[in-house]
Coordinates of C-alpha atoms and ligand atoms in Angstrom, one line a residue:
M1 CA -36.0 135.2 -81.0
P2 CA -37.2 132.8 -83.7
N3 CA -37.3 134.8 -86.7
V4 CA -41.5 133.9 -87.9
P5 CA -42.3 135.7 -91.2
G6 CA -45.3 137.2 -91.8
F7 CA -46.1 136.6 -87.7
R8 CA -47.7 140.2 -86.5
G9 CA -48.1 139.9 -82.9
I10 CA -45.7 138.8 -79.3
L11 CA -42.7 136.5 -79.7
R12 CA -41.0 136.1 -76.2
D13 CA -38.5 133.4 -75.4
D14 CA -37.2 135.2 -72.1
A15 CA -37.6 133.5 -68.5
A16 CA -40.6 135.8 -67.5
A17 CA -42.3 134.6 -70.6
R18 CA -41.8 130.9 -70.3
D19 CA -42.4 130.8 -67.2
V20 CA -45.7 132.3 -66.9
Y21 CA -47.2 129.8 -69.6
A22 CA -45.4 126.8 -67.5
E23 CA -48.9 126.4 -65.6
A24 CA -52.1 125.9 -66.6
A25 CA -55.0 124.7 -63.8
G26 CA -53.7 121.2 -63.2
I27 CA -51.0 120.1 -61.1
Q28 CA -48.1 119.9 -64.0
R29 CA -45.0 122.2 -64.8
R30 CA -43.8 122.5 -68.4
V31 CA -41.3 125.6 -69.1
P32 CA -42.4 125.9 -72.8
R33 CA -39.4 126.6 -75.3
A34 CA -41.2 130.4 -77.1
V35 CA -45.0 131.9 -76.3
A36 CA -46.5 133.2 -79.6
V37 CA -49.6 135.5 -79.5
P38 CA -50.7 136.2 -82.6
A39 CA -52.5 139.1 -83.9
D40 CA -55.3 137.1 -85.6
A41 CA -55.6 134.0 -87.7
A42 CA -53.6 135.1 -90.3
D43 CA -51.1 135.6 -87.6
V44 CA -51.3 131.0 -86.8
V45 CA -51.2 130.3 -90.8
A46 CA -48.4 132.7 -90.3
L47 CA -46.8 130.5 -87.2
V48 CA -47.4 126.7 -88.1
R49 CA -46.4 127.3 -91.3
W50 CA -42.9 128.2 -89.7
A51 CA -43.4 125.4 -86.5
A52 CA -43.7 122.9 -90.4
E53 CA -40.8 124.1 -91.7
T54 CA -38.8 124.1 -88.6
S55 CA -40.4 120.8 -87.0
T56 CA -41.5 123.2 -83.9
P57 CA -44.2 121.4 -81.8
L58 CA -46.6 124.1 -80.6
V59 CA -49.0 123.9 -77.6
P60 CA -51.7 126.2 -78.3
R61 CA -54.1 127.6 -75.3
G62 CA -57.6 129.8 -74.2
S63 CA -57.2 131.3 -70.5
G64 CA -55.2 128.0 -69.1
S65 CA -58.0 127.1 -67.7
S66 CA -58.3 123.7 -68.2
M67 CA -56.8 120.9 -65.5
A68 CA -55.0 118.0 -67.2
G69 CA -51.9 119.9 -69.0
G70 CA -52.9 120.0 -72.7
A71 CA -51.9 123.8 -72.5
I72 CA -48.9 123.3 -71.4
G73 CA -45.9 121.9 -73.1
E74 CA -42.0 122.1 -73.8
G75 CA -43.1 123.7 -77.3
V76 CA -43.7 127.6 -78.2
V77 CA -47.2 128.2 -76.6
V78 CA -49.5 130.0 -79.2
D79 CA -51.7 132.1 -76.5
L80 CA -55.3 132.6 -78.7
S81 CA -57.0 134.4 -76.0
R82 CA -56.4 138.1 -78.3
L83 CA -58.8 136.2 -80.5
R84 CA -61.3 137.7 -78.9
A85 CA -64.2 139.1 -82.2
I86 CA -67.9 138.4 -81.2
G87 CA -69.8 138.3 -84.8
D88 CA -73.3 139.2 -85.3
V89 CA -75.7 136.7 -83.7
D90 CA -78.3 135.1 -86.2
L91 CA -81.2 135.6 -84.5
A92 CA -83.2 133.3 -86.8
A93 CA -81.0 130.8 -86.8
R94 CA -79.6 130.8 -83.5
R95 CA -76.3 131.0 -84.4
V96 CA -73.0 133.0 -83.2
R97 CA -69.9 133.2 -84.8
V98 CA -67.0 134.0 -82.2
G99 CA -63.2 134.0 -82.4
P100 CA -61.9 130.8 -80.1
G101 CA -60.6 134.1 -77.4
V102 CA -63.4 134.8 -76.6
V103 CA -64.8 134.1 -73.0
L104 CA -67.9 132.5 -72.7
G105 CA -69.0 135.0 -69.4
A106 CA -68.5 137.9 -71.8
L107 CA -70.4 136.1 -74.5
N108 CA -73.1 135.1 -72.9
A109 CA -73.1 138.9 -71.6
E110 CA -73.4 140.0 -75.3
L111 CA -76.0 137.0 -75.4
A112 CA -78.3 137.5 -72.9
P113 CA -80.0 140.8 -73.9
R114 CA -81.4 138.8 -76.4
G115 CA -83.0 136.6 -74.6
L116 CA -80.3 133.6 -75.7
R117 CA -77.6 131.7 -74.3
F118 CA -75.1 129.2 -75.0
P119 CA -75.8 126.8 -73.0
V120 CA -72.9 124.8 -71.5
D121 CA -71.7 126.0 -68.4
P122 CA -69.2 124.9 -67.0
S123 CA -68.2 126.5 -63.8
S124 CA -65.2 127.7 -65.1
W125 CA -67.8 130.3 -67.5
S126 CA -66.3 133.4 -66.4
F127 CA -62.5 132.8 -67.6
C128 CA -62.4 130.0 -69.9
T129 CA -62.8 130.6 -73.2
V130 CA -64.5 129.0 -76.3
G131 CA -62.1 127.6 -78.4
G132 CA -60.6 125.4 -74.6
M133 CA -64.6 124.8 -74.5
A134 CA -64.3 123.0 -77.9
S135 CA -61.1 121.3 -77.9
T136 CA -62.2 120.0 -74.1
N137 CA -66.0 119.6 -74.8
A138 CA -66.3 120.7 -71.7
A139 CA -69.4 120.5 -69.9
G140 CA -71.7 121.3 -66.9
A141 CA -74.1 121.3 -64.7
R142 CA -77.0 121.3 -66.9
T143 CA -74.9 119.1 -69.3
V144 CA -77.0 116.5 -67.6
R145 CA -79.8 118.2 -70.3
V146 CA -78.5 119.6 -72.8
G147 CA -75.0 118.0 -73.5
A148 CA -71.8 118.2 -73.6
T149 CA -69.5 120.8 -75.9
R150 CA -69.8 119.2 -78.9
P151 CA -73.6 119.2 -80.1
W152 CA -73.3 122.9 -79.5
V153 CA -70.4 123.6 -81.9
A154 CA -72.1 124.0 -85.8
A155 CA -67.8 124.7 -87.4
L156 CA -64.7 125.7 -86.6
D157 CA -62.5 127.8 -88.7
C158 CA -59.3 125.7 -88.6
V159 CA -55.6 125.6 -89.0
F160 CA -54.3 122.4 -89.9
A161 CA -50.8 121.5 -89.1
D162 CA -49.0 122.2 -92.5
G163 CA -50.5 125.7 -92.6
S164 CA -53.5 125.3 -94.2
R165 CA -57.1 126.9 -93.3
A166 CA -60.6 125.4 -94.4
T167 CA -63.5 125.3 -91.8
V168 CA -65.1 122.0 -91.2
R169 CA -68.8 122.6 -90.9
R170 CA -72.0 120.0 -90.3
G171 CA -73.5 119.0 -93.2
D172 CA -71.5 120.6 -95.8
P173 CA -68.9 117.8 -97.6
P174 CA -65.0 118.2 -95.9
P175 CA -62.5 120.7 -97.1
D176 CA -60.3 119.3 -99.7
V177 CA -56.8 120.0 -97.0
P178 CA -53.9 117.7 -97.3
A179 CA -55.3 116.5 -93.1
V180 CA -58.3 115.9 -93.9
V181 CA -57.5 114.0 -97.0
R182 CA -55.6 111.7 -95.2
F183 CA -57.8 110.8 -92.8
L184 CA -60.2 110.9 -95.0
A185 CA -58.4 107.7 -96.7
I186 CA -58.5 106.0 -92.9
A187 CA -62.0 106.8 -93.0
G188 CA -63.2 103.4 -93.8
E189 CA -61.0 101.2 -92.2
L190 CA -61.9 103.4 -89.0
R191 CA -65.5 102.8 -89.5
V192 CA -64.9 99.1 -90.1
A193 CA -63.3 98.8 -86.6
E194 CA -66.1 100.9 -85.3
S195 CA -68.7 98.7 -86.8
R196 CA -66.4 95.9 -84.3
R197 CA -66.4 97.7 -81.0
A198 CA -67.0 101.1 -80.8
A199 CA -64.7 103.7 -79.4
R200 CA -66.8 104.6 -76.4
H201 CA -67.5 103.1 -72.7
D202 CA -71.6 101.8 -73.2
G203 CA -73.0 103.6 -70.3
V204 CA -71.2 107.0 -69.9
R205 CA -73.0 110.0 -70.0
K206 CA -69.9 112.3 -70.7
E207 CA -66.8 112.1 -72.6
S208 CA -63.8 113.7 -73.0
S209 CA -61.3 111.0 -73.6
G210 CA -59.5 110.2 -76.7
Y211 CA -61.0 111.6 -80.0
G212 CA -64.7 111.1 -80.4
I213 CA -64.0 109.3 -83.4
A214 CA -67.7 107.2 -81.7
P215 CA -69.8 110.6 -82.6
W216 CA -67.9 111.2 -86.2
A217 CA -68.8 107.2 -87.2
R218 CA -72.8 108.1 -85.9
S219 CA -72.9 111.5 -87.5
G220 CA -70.3 111.1 -90.5
D221 CA -69.2 115.5 -89.4
L222 CA -66.3 115.9 -89.0
V223 CA -66.6 118.1 -86.5
D224 CA -67.3 115.2 -84.3
L225 CA -64.2 114.8 -84.3
L226 CA -62.4 117.6 -83.7
V227 CA -64.5 119.0 -81.7
G228 CA -62.2 117.0 -78.1
S229 CA -59.0 117.2 -79.9
E230 CA -57.5 119.6 -77.4
G231 CA -55.8 121.0 -79.9
T232 CA -53.6 117.3 -81.2
L233 CA -55.3 117.5 -84.7
A234 CA -56.3 120.8 -85.9
I235 CA -56.0 124.8 -83.9
F236 CA -59.5 126.9 -84.0
V237 CA -58.9 130.1 -85.8
G238 CA -63.2 130.3 -85.5
L239 CA -66.0 128.5 -83.8
E240 CA -69.7 128.9 -85.2
L241 CA -71.5 128.0 -82.5
A242 CA -75.2 126.8 -82.0
L243 CA -77.2 128.9 -79.0
Q244 CA -80.4 128.5 -76.4
P245 CA -83.7 130.8 -75.9
I246 CA -82.4 131.3 -71.7
P247 CA -85.8 129.3 -70.2
P248 CA -88.0 132.0 -68.3
A249 CA -88.7 130.3 -65.0
T250 CA -86.2 128.0 -63.4
A251 CA -86.9 126.3 -59.8
S252 CA -84.4 123.9 -57.6
L253 CA -84.4 121.7 -54.9
L254 CA -82.0 119.8 -52.5
A255 CA -82.3 117.0 -51.0
A256 CA -79.8 114.9 -48.0
F257 CA -79.9 110.9 -48.2
P258 CA -78.5 108.6 -45.8
S259 CA -76.1 106.1 -48.3
L260 CA -75.1 107.2 -52.1
E261 CA -77.4 104.4 -53.3
A262 CA -80.5 106.2 -52.5
A263 CA -78.4 109.4 -53.6
V264 CA -78.1 107.9 -56.6
A265 CA -81.4 106.5 -57.3
A266 CA -82.8 110.1 -56.6
A267 CA -80.5 111.4 -59.3
T268 CA -81.3 109.1 -61.7
A269 CA -84.9 109.6 -60.7
A270 CA -83.6 113.5 -61.1
R271 CA -82.1 113.3 -64.6
E272 CA -85.5 111.4 -65.8
A273 CA -87.8 113.9 -64.4
G274 CA -86.4 116.3 -66.8
A275 CA -83.9 118.3 -64.0
S276 CA -81.6 120.3 -66.1
A277 CA -78.8 119.9 -63.8
C278 CA -78.6 117.5 -61.1
E279 CA -75.7 117.6 -58.2
L280 CA -74.1 115.8 -56.0
L281 CA -71.7 116.4 -53.1
D282 CA -70.3 113.2 -50.7
R283 CA -69.6 113.3 -47.5
T284 CA -65.9 114.0 -47.5
F285 CA -67.2 117.3 -49.4
L286 CA -70.4 118.0 -46.8
D287 CA -67.6 117.7 -43.7
V288 CA -64.7 119.6 -45.3
A289 CA -68.0 122.0 -45.9
A290 CA -69.5 122.2 -41.6
A291 CA -66.6 123.9 -41.1
G292 CA -67.7 127.1 -41.8
P293 CA -71.2 128.7 -42.1
L294 CA -73.4 126.9 -44.1
P295 CA -76.0 128.5 -46.2
V296 CA -78.6 125.4 -45.3
E297 CA -79.5 123.0 -42.8
I298 CA -77.4 119.2 -43.7
P299 CA -79.3 116.4 -41.2
A300 CA -77.0 114.9 -38.7
G301 CA -76.1 111.2 -40.9
T302 CA -76.2 112.7 -44.1
E303 CA -73.9 110.6 -46.8
A304 CA -74.9 112.2 -49.9
V305 CA -76.8 115.7 -50.8
V306 CA -78.6 115.8 -54.1
L307 CA -79.0 119.0 -56.1
A308 CA -81.5 119.9 -58.5
E309 CA -82.5 123.0 -60.9
V310 CA -85.3 122.3 -63.8
E311 CA -86.5 125.2 -66.3
G312 CA -90.2 125.8 -67.1
E313 CA -92.1 128.0 -69.6
S314 CA -93.1 129.7 -66.5
A315 CA -93.1 129.9 -62.9
A316 CA -95.8 127.3 -62.2
A317 CA -94.8 124.8 -64.7
A318 CA -90.9 124.7 -63.3
T319 CA -92.6 124.5 -59.5
E320 CA -94.3 121.5 -60.9
A321 CA -91.4 120.0 -62.1
L322 CA -89.5 120.3 -59.2
A323 CA -92.3 118.8 -57.2
A324 CA -91.5 115.8 -58.9
I325 CA -88.3 115.3 -58.0
A326 CA -88.7 115.9 -55.0
R327 CA -91.4 113.2 -54.9
A328 CA -88.9 111.2 -56.5
C329 CA -86.5 112.1 -53.8
D330 CA -88.5 111.3 -51.0
D331 CA -89.7 107.6 -52.7
A332 CA -85.5 107.0 -52.3
G333 CA -85.4 107.6 -48.7
A334 CA -84.1 111.8 -48.5
T335 CA -84.2 112.6 -45.0
A336 CA -84.6 116.0 -45.7
V337 CA -85.9 118.4 -48.7
R338 CA -86.4 122.0 -49.2
H339 CA -87.6 123.5 -52.2
A340 CA -87.0 127.2 -53.6
D341 CA -88.1 128.7 -56.2
D342 CA -87.6 132.2 -56.0
A343 CA -84.0 133.6 -57.3
E344 CA -82.3 133.9 -54.2
S345 CA -83.6 131.3 -52.4
Q346 CA -82.2 129.6 -55.0
H347 CA -79.0 131.1 -55.4
R348 CA -78.4 130.2 -51.3
L349 CA -79.1 126.3 -51.9
W350 CA -76.5 126.0 -54.8
A351 CA -73.8 128.3 -52.8
L352 CA -73.7 125.1 -51.0
R353 CA -71.6 123.6 -54.1
H354 CA -69.4 126.5 -53.2
A355 CA -68.7 126.3 -49.9
A356 CA -66.1 124.0 -49.4
S357 CA -63.5 126.0 -51.6
P358 CA -63.4 128.9 -49.4
I359 CA -62.5 126.6 -46.6
L360 CA -59.4 124.5 -48.4
A361 CA -59.0 127.5 -49.4
K362 CA -57.6 128.0 -45.8
L363 CA -56.5 125.0 -44.7
D364 CA -52.5 124.6 -44.1
P365 CA -50.4 126.8 -47.2
A366 CA -48.2 122.7 -46.8
L367 CA -51.8 120.7 -48.3
K368 CA -52.0 121.1 -51.7
S369 CA -55.2 120.3 -53.4
M370 CA -54.0 118.2 -56.3
Q371 CA -56.5 117.9 -59.7
F372 CA -55.3 114.4 -61.1
I373 CA -58.3 111.6 -60.1
E374 CA -60.3 114.6 -60.7
D375 CA -62.5 113.5 -63.7
G376 CA -64.0 110.2 -63.3
A377 CA -67.3 109.4 -65.4
V378 CA -68.9 106.1 -64.7
P379 CA -72.5 104.4 -66.6
P380 CA -74.8 105.5 -63.8
P381 CA -75.5 102.1 -61.7
R382 CA -71.7 101.8 -61.1
L383 CA -71.9 105.6 -59.4
A384 CA -72.0 104.0 -55.6
E385 CA -69.4 101.9 -56.3
Y386 CA -67.6 104.4 -57.6
V387 CA -67.4 106.8 -54.9
R388 CA -66.6 104.3 -52.4
G389 CA -63.6 102.9 -54.4
V390 CA -62.3 106.8 -54.5
R391 CA -63.3 107.4 -50.7
A392 CA -61.3 103.9 -50.0
A393 CA -58.1 105.0 -52.4
L394 CA -58.1 108.2 -50.2
A395 CA -57.8 105.6 -47.3
R396 CA -55.6 104.0 -48.9
Q397 CA -52.9 106.4 -48.9
A398 CA -54.0 108.7 -46.4
I399 CA -54.7 111.5 -48.0
R400 CA -57.9 113.3 -46.8
G401 CA -59.5 114.5 -50.0
V402 CA -63.2 116.2 -51.7
I403 CA -66.0 114.4 -53.1
F404 CA -67.9 116.1 -55.4
G405 CA -70.0 116.1 -59.0
H406 CA -72.4 115.5 -61.4
A407 CA -74.8 113.2 -60.2
G408 CA -77.4 113.2 -63.0
D409 CA -74.5 112.3 -65.5
A410 CA -72.2 109.9 -63.1
H411 CA -69.8 112.0 -63.2
V412 CA -67.3 113.3 -60.1
H413 CA -64.5 115.4 -59.2
V414 CA -62.0 114.4 -56.5
N415 CA -60.0 117.2 -54.5
P416 CA -57.2 115.3 -52.6
L417 CA -55.1 117.4 -50.6
V418 CA -51.0 116.6 -50.2
D419 CA -49.6 117.2 -48.0
V420 CA -46.4 117.9 -49.9
R421 CA -44.0 118.4 -46.8
L422 CA -44.2 113.9 -46.1
P423 CA -41.2 112.6 -47.4
D424 CA -43.4 110.4 -49.6
W425 CA -46.1 112.0 -50.8
R426 CA -44.9 112.1 -55.2
A427 CA -45.2 108.0 -54.1
R428 CA -49.0 108.8 -52.7
V429 CA -50.1 110.0 -55.2
E430 CA -48.9 108.3 -58.2
A431 CA -50.7 104.9 -55.7
L432 CA -53.6 106.5 -56.0
F433 CA -53.2 108.4 -59.2
A434 CA -52.8 104.4 -60.6
E435 CA -55.9 103.3 -57.9
V436 CA -58.8 105.1 -58.4
T437 CA -57.6 105.0 -62.6
A438 CA -58.1 100.6 -62.4
L439 CA -60.8 101.7 -60.6
V440 CA -62.7 103.6 -63.3
A441 CA -61.4 101.1 -65.8
S442 CA -63.1 98.3 -63.5
L443 CA -67.0 100.2 -63.4
G444 CA -66.4 100.5 -67.2
G445 CA -66.0 104.1 -67.3
T446 CA -63.4 107.1 -68.5
V447 CA -61.1 109.0 -66.8
A448 CA -62.0 112.3 -68.8
G449 CA -66.0 113.0 -68.1
E450 CA -65.0 116.7 -69.2
H451 CA -61.4 118.5 -68.7
G452 CA -59.3 116.2 -71.2
D453 CA -56.1 113.9 -71.6
G454 CA -53.5 116.3 -71.6
R455 CA -50.3 115.2 -70.9
L456 CA -51.9 114.4 -67.6
R457 CA -53.9 110.7 -68.8
A458 CA -52.3 110.2 -71.7
P459 CA -49.8 107.8 -70.5
V460 CA -52.8 105.5 -69.3
L461 CA -55.2 105.6 -71.8
R462 CA -54.6 101.8 -72.8
E463 CA -55.3 100.5 -69.4
V464 CA -59.0 102.4 -69.9
W465 CA -59.1 102.7 -73.4
G466 CA -57.5 99.0 -74.5
A467 CA -54.4 99.2 -76.5
E468 CA -56.8 98.0 -80.2
I469 CA -58.4 101.8 -80.0
V470 CA -55.4 103.7 -78.8
D471 CA -53.9 102.4 -81.6
R472 CA -56.5 104.1 -83.3
F473 CA -56.8 107.1 -81.9
A474 CA -53.3 107.1 -82.8
R475 CA -53.8 106.3 -86.3
V476 CA -56.0 109.9 -86.2
K477 CA -53.4 111.8 -84.8
R478 CA -50.8 111.2 -87.7
A479 CA -53.1 111.2 -89.7
F480 CA -54.3 115.0 -89.0
D481 CA -50.5 115.4 -87.9
P482 CA -47.8 113.4 -89.0
E483 CA -45.1 115.6 -88.1
G484 CA -46.4 116.2 -84.8
I485 CA -46.5 119.6 -84.9
L486 CA -50.1 120.5 -83.2
N487 CA -49.3 119.7 -79.1
P488 CA -47.4 116.4 -79.7
G489 CA -47.8 114.6 -75.9
A490 CA -51.4 115.9 -75.2
K491 CA -54.0 112.5 -76.0
I492 CA -50.9 110.3 -77.4
A493 CA -48.3 109.8 -75.2
L494 CA -45.0 110.1 -76.4
A495 CA -42.0 107.5 -76.3
G496 CA -40.8 108.1 -72.7
D497 CA -42.9 110.2 -71.1
E498 CA -43.5 109.9 -67.5
R499 CA -46.4 109.4 -65.5
L500 CA -47.9 112.5 -64.7
G501 CA -43.8 114.8 -64.6
A502 CA -43.3 117.3 -62.4
I503 CA -45.9 118.4 -60.4
K504 CA -46.0 122.3 -60.0
Y505 CA -46.2 122.0 -56.1
D506 CA -43.0 120.1 -55.7
P507 CA -41.7 122.3 -53.6
T508 CA -37.0 120.6 -54.9
L509 CA -38.9 121.9 -58.0
P510 CA -36.5 124.5 -59.7
P511 CA -37.7 128.3 -59.0
L512 CA -39.3 130.2 -61.4
E513 CA -38.4 133.5 -62.3
P514 CA -39.5 135.6 -59.7
T515 CA -42.2 138.1 -62.0
A516 CA -43.6 134.9 -63.2
R517 CA -44.3 133.2 -60.6
A518 CA -46.1 136.2 -58.6
A519 CA -48.6 136.6 -61.8
L520 CA -48.9 132.0 -61.5
A521 CA -49.7 133.1 -57.7
T522 CA -51.9 136.0 -58.7
I523 CA -53.8 133.6 -61.6
E524 CA -54.1 130.3 -58.6
R525 CA -55.7 132.4 -56.0
D526 CA -57.3 135.3 -58.0
R527 CA -59.2 132.7 -60.4
A528 CA -57.5 135.0 -62.7
Y529 CA -56.8 132.1 -66.0
S530 CA -58.2 135.0 -68.9
S531 CA -56.1 137.7 -67.9
F532 CA -53.2 138.2 -70.2
R533 CA -50.2 136.3 -69.3
L534 CA -47.8 139.1 -70.1
D535 CA -49.8 142.3 -69.3
L536 CA -49.3 140.5 -65.6
L537 CA -45.7 140.2 -65.4
N538 CA -45.7 144.2 -65.6
G539 CA -47.7 143.8 -62.7
Ligands
LIG1 C1 -62.4 126.7 -61.1 C2 -62.3 125.4 -62.3 C3 -63.4 125.3 -62.4 C4 -63.7 124.5 -63.5 N1 -64.7 124.2 -64.1 C5 -65.0 122.9 -65.6 C6 -66.0 122.8 -65.7 O1 -67.7 122.8 -64.8 N2 -66.9 121.9 -66.4 C7 -65.7 122.3 -68.0 O2 -65.6 121.2 -68.4 N3 -64.3 122.0 -67.3 C8 -64.5 122.4 -65.8 N4 -62.7 123.7 -65.9 C9 -61.4 123.1 -66.6 C10 -61.4 124.2 -67.9 O3 -62.1 125.1 -67.4 C11 -61.8 123.4 -68.8 O4 -61.2 122.2 -69.3 C12 -61.6 124.6 -70.3 O5 -62.7 123.9 -70.8 C13 -60.8 124.5 -70.4 O6 -61.0 126.7 -71.4 P1 -59.3 127.2 -71.3 O7 -59.6 128.6 -72.2 O8 -57.9 127.7 -70.1 O9 -58.1 126.2 -72.3 P2 -57.2 126.3 -72.2 O10 -56.3 125.0 -70.2 O11 -56.1 127.0 -72.5 O12 -56.8 124.5 -72.8 C14 -57.7 123.6 -72.8 C15 -57.3 123.1 -74.0 O13 -58.1 122.7 -75.6 C16 -57.1 123.6 -76.1 N5 -56.8 124.2 -77.3 C17 -57.3 125.6 -76.5 N6 -57.2 126.8 -77.3 C18 -57.5 126.0 -78.5 C19 -57.7 126.6 -80.0 N7 -57.8 127.5 -80.1 N8 -57.4 125.1 -80.9 C20 -57.2 124.5 -80.6 N9 -57.2 124.1 -79.6 C21 -57.4 124.6 -78.4 C22 -55.1 123.1 -75.7 O14 -53.7 123.2 -76.2 C23 -55.6 122.2 -74.3 O15 -55.6 120.9 -74.6 C24 -62.4 124.2 -64.5 C25 -61.3 124.9 -64.3 C26 -61.2 125.4 -62.8 C27 -59.7 125.8 -62.9

C-alpha cells in the first residue's frame, strides 16, 4: 500500500477493492491501481500533494453513476462520497453549502420542509452526488426551464493538481494559486480565440462536452469553467449551491403524434410557452413499453409522445398554462391530448417514461443495454432528422434500440440492446458509435448534452468540435494540471487511447474478484450507486 503522509481515510489496493471501483454506470471497465476514501477535505489535500510528488494519477468519484467513463481509470480512485455534510440553509440568500458527496435526493429532502429545492433534476437524483453533478454539468427534465447545473453553482471549494486549496466564487477575484495563475496567463489568448470562433455548438441547448470556455468567456467567472470539468481541473471538496422555491402547483399533459416532425413542433411550442419539462418518447420506446401494461392508452400509429409539465403559483395558473400547451399540441396535429391536474393522474402520465425499463430488464440476459450513443443533443430544428438518423443507424447494425429524451432541449437518449453472443457484436457497437458521432457532427450537435465526455467520448472530440477547439481545451487542461494528475484521459484523450476500450459486458474479459463482481451486480440491478462500495464487499 502507498504511504500517504497525513492521510487519515481508507486506502486499499487489494483485488476486491480495486475491482469494485473498476466499473461505473457506463459501458467501460478500467481497474484502478488503488482506492482512497478521504475522511475530509484535508485528506483530499494530503492525497493530491502525495499524488503530485509521486506522479500518481487520481480519478475523483462521487457515486459512480456517470455514463461516460469519467469515474473509472487506472490511477487511484478517490471516493468522495464520505464528504457529505449539509450546511445551514441561508433562507434569505437561498443558498446552501454542501460536501461534494451529498446525494441530490438527500439534499432536497433536507430543503423541502423549508419550501426550497435544488431545481436541476437528473433522473439519477436518488443516487447521484452534487459533486458529480457539478463535474458533469448534469441536467434533467426541468433543464428546459431552469438550465443545467452550471448556473446554480455559486462557489466551489477546490483542491488543485498540486494540492493547493482555494475557493472560487462567482463575482470574486480568482484565487492566487499556481493553477489559476497559469490559467490567467493564457486567458487573454483564449478570449481572443473565443471571439474568433467560440467553443460552442450554435443553437444546442445543453452542453456537457469539452470545457465551459464559452460560458467563462461570457461571464468572466471561473466557476463556469470548472463546472463540467469532470475532475480534470480540480477536485471539488465543497460547493455552495443556489436554491429555488418549490412551486405551489404543477399540471401535466401527454400528447400523441403521428409524426416526429409534429412532435418536435409541439415540443418547441411547449418550451416557448414556458413548460417546466418537455420529454419525448419515440416509437422505439413505445413499442417496448407496449409489451407491458401501459399506464396510459396510446393511439395506434403513434410515432412519438410528448410529455409536458408546467409549474404555477396556483392550481388555476398551472391549468391555464397547460391549456396553452394543449392548444399548441392540437395545432401541431396531436391525435390525442390527455391532461392531468392532480398529483395522482400526473404521476400516472409520467409513469409512461419509466414503463420501458422493467421490460428491458426482463429481456434475454445476453441483450445488454449499452450507453455509448446516449447523450447527443442537436439544434432543435434538427431533432427529427437526428432521431430518424439514429433509427437508421441502429437498423444498419441490426441492433434494437430505445430512443427517448428531452424534447424541449432537443437532447436524445438511446439505449441500444446489444447481443453479446454474436461474434461481431463489438464491431457493430464500434460502427454504431462512429456513425452516430458523425451524424451528431453533421447536424451541428454535441455528443454529450449532460453526461460529459469521460474516457468514452474523449477520443472522438476532434470530430465533433474540430481540432482548433480541442487544442484550446488541451491548453486549459495543461494550465490547470501540467503533470496530468487529475483524471488523465477523461475529456482530453491520451496518446494511444483505444476507442471504447474494455467493454464491461464483453464475455471474454478476465473475471473480476467474486465479491466485487457480486457487489457490482447488486449496484446495477438495484441502482444502488450511492451505496458505499467497500461496505458492499462485506455482503
Ligand atoms: C439510471 C441513470 C439515470 C441518469 N439520469 C441522468 C440524468 O437525467 N441527467 C444527468 O445529467 N445524468 C444522469 N445520469 C448520469 C449520472 O447520474 C450523472 O452524470 C451524475 O451527475 C453523476 O454523479 P455521480 O455522483 O455518480 O458522479 P460520478 O459518476 O462518480 O463522477 C462523474 C464525473 O465527475 C467527476 N467527479 C465526481 N465527483 C467529483 C468531485 N467532487 N470533484 C471533481 N470531480 C468529481 C468524476 O471524476 C467523473 O468524471 C444517470 C445515470 C443513471 C445510472
